[in-house]
Amino acid sequence: MNKQFDKPKIERAVRMILEAIGEDPDRDGLRDTPARVARVYAEIVGGGDTDPRHALRTSFKEDHHEIVLVKDIAFYSMCEHHLLPFFGKAHVGYIPNGKIVGISKLARVVEAFARRPQVQERMTSQIADLIEEMLGAEGVAVVIEGIHTCMTMRGVKKPGATVITSAMRGDFRKRITSRTEIMALIYGKSMSA
Ligand code: ZN
């Protein structure tokens, strides 16, 4: 949770929303709702435990210059335009240039960027840019598939619509063969039975 996170202020704000929609915030079912919502907000948009940079601080020297890909990283975030959840899967790949990181760290980067008010487009670029910067990777590819509840449960109400964003850096941007290879790894047949 980041330092400016002010739980009592969220509690007051939620109480006001309840009043504004004509509810009695002191009735049984709602009495603890402001406090509960404040805890939810701390968890889902409180910035997570760490700065995304912390996840990539420890790297290992390794002479591997081929694709490393972590597929299907589940994430939950909050659309900053409507304060409604969007969620889905992130696929994060890179081509190391002498430095690798523990593969779980890539999932931590996704999580850290998801836990704030976001737009999927920016989150995709932020993940790619940070990995490129901190690992000096020869290439970075990030593909995110998101379901936006601001689009499925309200507005145009299109359940099932998925938003796909991608950010390609270095080799994946320059070389179509690298890009084709990573897309085949992401969307091709799974190797497991
Ligand atoms: Zn939205």
mmCIF file of C-alpha atoms and ligand atoms in Angstrom:
data_model
loop_
_atom_site.group_PDB
_atom_site.id
_atom_site.type_symbol
_atom_site.label_atom_id
_atom_site.label_comp_id
_atom_site.label_asym_id
_atom_site.label_seq_id
_atom_site.Cartn_x
_atom_site.Cartn_y
_atom_site.Cartn_z
ATOM 1 C CA MET A 1 0.000 0.000 0.000
ATOM 2 C CA ASN A 2 1.423 3.383 -0.850
ATOM 3 C CA LYS A 3 2.049 6.020 1.773
ATOM 4 C CA GLN A 4 -0.676 8.454 0.784
ATOM 5 C CA PHE A 5 -3.371 5.818 1.098
ATOM 6 C CA ASP A 6 -6.013 7.312 3.394
ATOM 7 C CA LYS A 7 -8.477 4.658 4.582
ATOM 8 C CA PRO A 8 -10.626 6.950 6.787
ATOM 9 C CA LYS A 9 -11.138 9.276 3.828
ATOM 10 C CA ILE A 10 -12.370 6.380 1.685
ATOM 11 C CA GLU A 11 -14.734 5.366 4.462
ATOM 12 C CA ARG A 12 -16.194 8.871 4.563
ATOM 13 C CA ALA A 13 -16.515 8.945 0.780
ATOM 14 C CA VAL A 14 -18.272 5.575 0.622
ATOM 15 C CA ARG A 15 -20.677 6.675 3.310
ATOM 16 C CA MET A 16 -21.471 9.731 1.197
ATOM 17 C CA ILE A 17 -22.079 7.589 -1.887
ATOM 18 C CA LEU A 18 -24.478 5.412 0.089
ATOM 19 C CA GLU A 19 -26.334 8.495 1.271
ATOM 20 C CA ALA A 20 -26.342 9.932 -2.244
ATOM 21 C CA ILE A 21 -28.076 6.866 -3.645
ATOM 22 C CA GLY A 22 -30.749 7.143 -0.983
ATOM 23 C CA GLU A 23 -29.529 4.400 1.365
ATOM 24 C CA ASP A 24 -29.276 4.531 5.110
ATOM 25 C CA PRO A 25 -25.578 3.894 5.791
ATOM 26 C CA ASP A 26 -26.402 2.973 9.369
ATOM 27 C CA ARG A 27 -28.703 0.093 8.572
ATOM 28 C CA ASP A 28 -27.505 -3.368 9.484
ATOM 29 C CA GLY A 29 -26.107 -4.590 6.196
ATOM 30 C CA LEU A 30 -24.358 -1.316 5.370
ATOM 31 C CA ARG A 31 -22.915 -0.323 8.725
ATOM 32 C CA ASP A 32 -19.499 -1.862 8.082
ATOM 33 C CA THR A 33 -19.526 -1.365 4.340
ATOM 34 C CA PRO A 34 -17.402 1.825 4.251
ATOM 35 C CA ALA A 35 -14.663 0.091 6.266
ATOM 36 C CA ARG A 36 -14.884 -3.014 4.094
ATOM 37 C CA VAL A 37 -14.686 -0.999 0.889
ATOM 38 C CA ALA A 38 -11.668 0.897 2.236
ATOM 39 C CA ARG A 39 -9.901 -2.434 2.799
ATOM 40 C CA VAL A 40 -10.831 -3.581 -0.697
ATOM 41 C CA TYR A 41 -9.429 -0.377 -2.172
ATOM 42 C CA ALA A 42 -6.228 -0.769 -0.196
ATOM 43 C CA GLU A 43 -5.846 -4.230 -1.655
ATOM 44 C CA ILE A 44 -6.806 -3.592 -5.265
ATOM 45 C CA VAL A 45 -5.587 -0.058 -5.952
ATOM 46 C CA GLY A 46 -3.231 0.555 -3.050
ATOM 47 C CA GLY A 47 -0.224 0.025 -5.300
ATOM 48 C CA GLY A 48 0.641 -3.418 -4.025
ATOM 49 C CA ASP A 49 3.487 -4.085 -1.626
ATOM 50 C CA THR A 50 6.207 -2.800 -3.838
ATOM 51 C CA ASP A 51 7.333 -0.435 -6.467
ATOM 52 C CA PRO A 52 7.432 -2.439 -9.735
ATOM 53 C CA ARG A 53 11.158 -1.660 -9.976
ATOM 54 C CA HIS A 54 11.869 -3.700 -6.838
ATOM 55 C CA ALA A 55 10.775 -6.865 -8.588
ATOM 56 C CA LEU A 56 13.523 -6.532 -11.186
ATOM 57 C CA ARG A 57 16.312 -5.330 -8.941
ATOM 58 C CA THR A 58 17.885 -8.762 -8.550
ATOM 59 C CA SER A 59 19.015 -10.273 -11.814
ATOM 60 C CA PHE A 60 21.385 -13.080 -12.730
ATOM 61 C CA LYS A 61 24.080 -13.258 -15.348
ATOM 62 C CA GLU A 62 23.141 -15.827 -17.940
ATOM 63 C CA ASP A 63 24.231 -16.271 -21.503
ATOM 64 C CA HIS A 64 20.779 -17.012 -22.886
ATOM 65 C CA HIS A 65 19.709 -14.927 -25.860
ATOM 66 C CA GLU A 66 16.467 -16.651 -26.748
ATOM 67 C CA ILE A 67 12.892 -15.963 -25.791
ATOM 68 C CA VAL A 68 11.720 -16.316 -22.202
ATOM 69 C CA LEU A 69 7.938 -16.141 -21.954
ATOM 70 C CA VAL A 70 5.547 -16.247 -19.021
ATOM 71 C CA LYS A 71 2.035 -16.847 -20.286
ATOM 72 C CA ASP A 72 -1.383 -16.415 -18.713
ATOM 73 C CA ILE A 73 -0.481 -14.200 -15.769
ATOM 74 C CA ALA A 74 -3.843 -13.407 -14.216
ATOM 75 C CA PHE A 75 -4.315 -9.786 -13.208
ATOM 76 C CA TYR A 76 -7.029 -7.595 -11.723
ATOM 77 C CA SER A 77 -6.981 -3.849 -12.112
ATOM 78 C CA MET A 78 -9.285 -0.857 -11.930
ATOM 79 C CA CYS A 79 -10.283 1.232 -14.932
ATOM 80 C CA GLU A 80 -9.392 4.792 -14.054
ATOM 81 C CA HIS A 81 -12.231 6.256 -16.106
ATOM 82 C CA HIS A 82 -15.052 4.454 -14.313
ATOM 83 C CA LEU A 83 -13.458 2.935 -11.209
ATOM 84 C CA LEU A 84 -14.741 -0.443 -12.289
ATOM 85 C CA PRO A 85 -12.602 -3.569 -12.495
ATOM 86 C CA PHE A 86 -10.899 -4.832 -15.580
ATOM 87 C CA PHE A 87 -9.119 -8.135 -15.468
ATOM 88 C CA GLY A 88 -7.656 -10.833 -17.619
ATOM 89 C CA LYS A 89 -4.354 -12.350 -18.623
ATOM 90 C CA ALA A 90 -0.965 -10.890 -19.368
ATOM 91 C CA HIS A 91 1.734 -12.591 -21.423
ATOM 92 C CA VAL A 92 5.210 -11.248 -20.840
ATOM 93 C CA GLY A 93 8.207 -12.262 -22.909
ATOM 94 C CA TYR A 94 11.726 -10.990 -23.294
ATOM 95 C CA ILE A 95 15.013 -11.808 -24.959
ATOM 96 C CA PRO A 96 17.773 -11.466 -22.353
ATOM 97 C CA ASN A 97 20.976 -9.677 -23.108
ATOM 98 C CA GLY A 98 23.195 -11.288 -20.479
ATOM 99 C CA LYS A 99 20.746 -10.752 -17.620
ATOM 100 C CA ILE A 100 17.764 -12.827 -16.545
ATOM 101 C CA VAL A 101 15.366 -12.477 -13.633
ATOM 102 C CA GLY A 102 13.460 -15.036 -11.592
ATOM 103 C CA ILE A 103 10.407 -15.768 -13.724
ATOM 104 C CA SER A 104 7.975 -15.039 -10.891
ATOM 105 C CA LYS A 105 9.341 -11.493 -10.904
ATOM 106 C CA LEU A 106 7.701 -10.867 -14.255
ATOM 107 C CA ALA A 107 4.346 -11.687 -12.676
ATOM 108 C CA ARG A 108 5.172 -9.305 -9.824
ATOM 109 C CA VAL A 109 5.775 -6.490 -12.285
ATOM 110 C CA VAL A 110 2.345 -7.095 -13.830
ATOM 111 C CA GLU A 111 0.748 -7.143 -10.392
ATOM 112 C CA ALA A 112 2.424 -3.933 -9.259
ATOM 113 C CA PHE A 113 1.315 -2.029 -12.348
ATOM 114 C CA ALA A 114 -2.216 -3.465 -12.101
ATOM 115 C CA ARG A 115 -2.782 -2.311 -8.521
ATOM 116 C CA ARG A 116 -3.563 1.279 -9.257
ATOM 117 C CA PRO A 117 -6.153 3.127 -11.306
ATOM 118 C CA GLN A 118 -5.121 2.175 -14.818
ATOM 119 C CA VAL A 119 -5.881 2.006 -18.487
ATOM 120 C CA GLN A 120 -4.878 -1.215 -20.190
ATOM 121 C CA GLU A 121 -2.930 0.538 -22.935
ATOM 122 C CA ARG A 122 -0.668 2.327 -20.474
ATOM 123 C CA MET A 123 -0.225 -0.722 -18.269
ATOM 124 C CA THR A 124 0.975 -2.704 -21.303
ATOM 125 C CA SER A 125 3.592 -0.071 -22.205
ATOM 126 C CA GLN A 126 4.710 0.429 -18.616
ATOM 127 C CA ILE A 127 5.466 -3.277 -18.183
ATOM 128 C CA ALA A 128 7.398 -3.440 -21.471
ATOM 129 C CA ASP A 129 9.343 -0.238 -20.827
ATOM 130 C CA LEU A 130 10.398 -1.229 -17.324
ATOM 131 C CA ILE A 131 11.672 -4.653 -18.393
ATOM 132 C CA GLU A 132 13.537 -3.112 -21.317
ATOM 133 C CA GLU A 133 15.068 -0.467 -19.086
ATOM 134 C CA MET A 134 16.021 -2.575 -16.088
ATOM 135 C CA LEU A 135 17.205 -5.716 -17.849
ATOM 136 C CA GLY A 136 18.580 -4.093 -20.975
ATOM 137 C CA ALA A 137 16.699 -6.837 -22.800
ATOM 138 C CA GLU A 138 17.269 -7.330 -26.531
ATOM 139 C CA GLY A 139 13.525 -7.475 -26.926
ATOM 140 C CA VAL A 140 10.382 -7.279 -24.821
ATOM 141 C CA ALA A 141 6.877 -8.350 -25.798
ATOM 142 C CA VAL A 142 3.836 -7.776 -23.630
ATOM 143 C CA VAL A 143 0.360 -8.856 -24.700
ATOM 144 C CA ILE A 144 -2.608 -8.248 -22.424
ATOM 145 C CA GLU A 145 -6.143 -9.561 -22.821
ATOM 146 C CA GLY A 146 -8.610 -7.708 -20.664
ATOM 147 C CA ILE A 147 -12.301 -7.807 -19.892
ATOM 148 C CA HIS A 148 -13.579 -4.398 -18.894
ATOM 149 C CA THR A 149 -16.628 -4.396 -16.669
ATOM 150 C CA CYS A 150 -17.224 -0.746 -17.612
ATOM 151 C CA MET A 151 -18.003 -2.138 -21.057
ATOM 152 C CA THR A 152 -19.635 -5.451 -20.172
ATOM 153 C CA MET A 153 -21.971 -4.492 -17.308
ATOM 154 C CA ARG A 154 -22.808 -0.935 -18.315
ATOM 155 C CA GLY A 155 -22.581 1.372 -21.332
ATOM 156 C CA VAL A 156 -22.599 -0.675 -24.530
ATOM 157 C CA LYS A 157 -23.081 -3.915 -22.492
ATOM 158 C CA LYS A 158 -21.028 -6.262 -24.601
ATOM 159 C CA PRO A 159 -20.250 -9.269 -22.443
ATOM 160 C CA GLY A 160 -17.524 -11.456 -23.867
ATOM 161 C CA ALA A 161 -15.730 -8.614 -25.638
ATOM 162 C CA THR A 162 -12.009 -8.785 -24.947
ATOM 163 C CA VAL A 163 -9.568 -5.934 -25.333
ATOM 164 C CA ILE A 164 -6.124 -6.979 -26.547
ATOM 165 C CA THR A 165 -3.174 -4.642 -26.307
ATOM 166 C CA SER A 166 0.440 -5.287 -27.116
ATOM 167 C CA ALA A 167 3.728 -3.513 -26.631
ATOM 168 C CA MET A 168 6.766 -4.669 -28.606
ATOM 169 C CA ARG A 169 10.237 -3.379 -27.880
ATOM 170 C CA GLY A 170 13.668 -4.014 -29.420
ATOM 171 C CA ASP A 171 13.909 -7.204 -31.468
ATOM 172 C CA PHE A 172 10.194 -7.872 -31.308
ATOM 173 C CA ARG A 173 9.508 -4.520 -32.871
ATOM 174 C CA LYS A 174 12.326 -4.658 -35.434
ATOM 175 C CA ARG A 175 12.193 -8.292 -36.538
ATOM 176 C CA ILE A 176 9.034 -9.838 -37.810
ATOM 177 C CA THR A 177 10.452 -13.349 -37.231
ATOM 178 C CA SER A 178 10.863 -12.664 -33.496
ATOM 179 C CA ARG A 179 7.389 -11.217 -33.339
ATOM 180 C CA THR A 180 5.906 -14.182 -35.181
ATOM 181 C CA GLU A 181 7.757 -16.579 -32.884
ATOM 182 C CA ILE A 182 6.467 -14.988 -29.687
ATOM 183 C CA MET A 183 2.897 -14.735 -30.975
ATOM 184 C CA ALA A 184 3.029 -18.440 -31.893
ATOM 185 C CA LEU A 185 4.272 -19.243 -28.389
ATOM 186 C CA ILE A 186 1.479 -17.179 -26.839
ATOM 187 C CA TYR A 187 -1.369 -18.325 -29.052
ATOM 188 C CA GLY A 188 -0.096 -21.551 -30.567
ATOM 189 C CA LYS A 189 -0.882 -25.026 -29.360
ATOM 190 C CA SER A 190 0.092 -25.719 -25.794
ATOM 191 C CA MET A 191 2.924 -28.193 -25.346
ATOM 192 C CA SER A 192 1.244 -29.867 -22.389
ATOM 193 C CA ALA A 193 -1.291 -32.580 -22.974
HETATM 194 ZN ZN ZN B 1 -13.786 2.210 -18.046
#
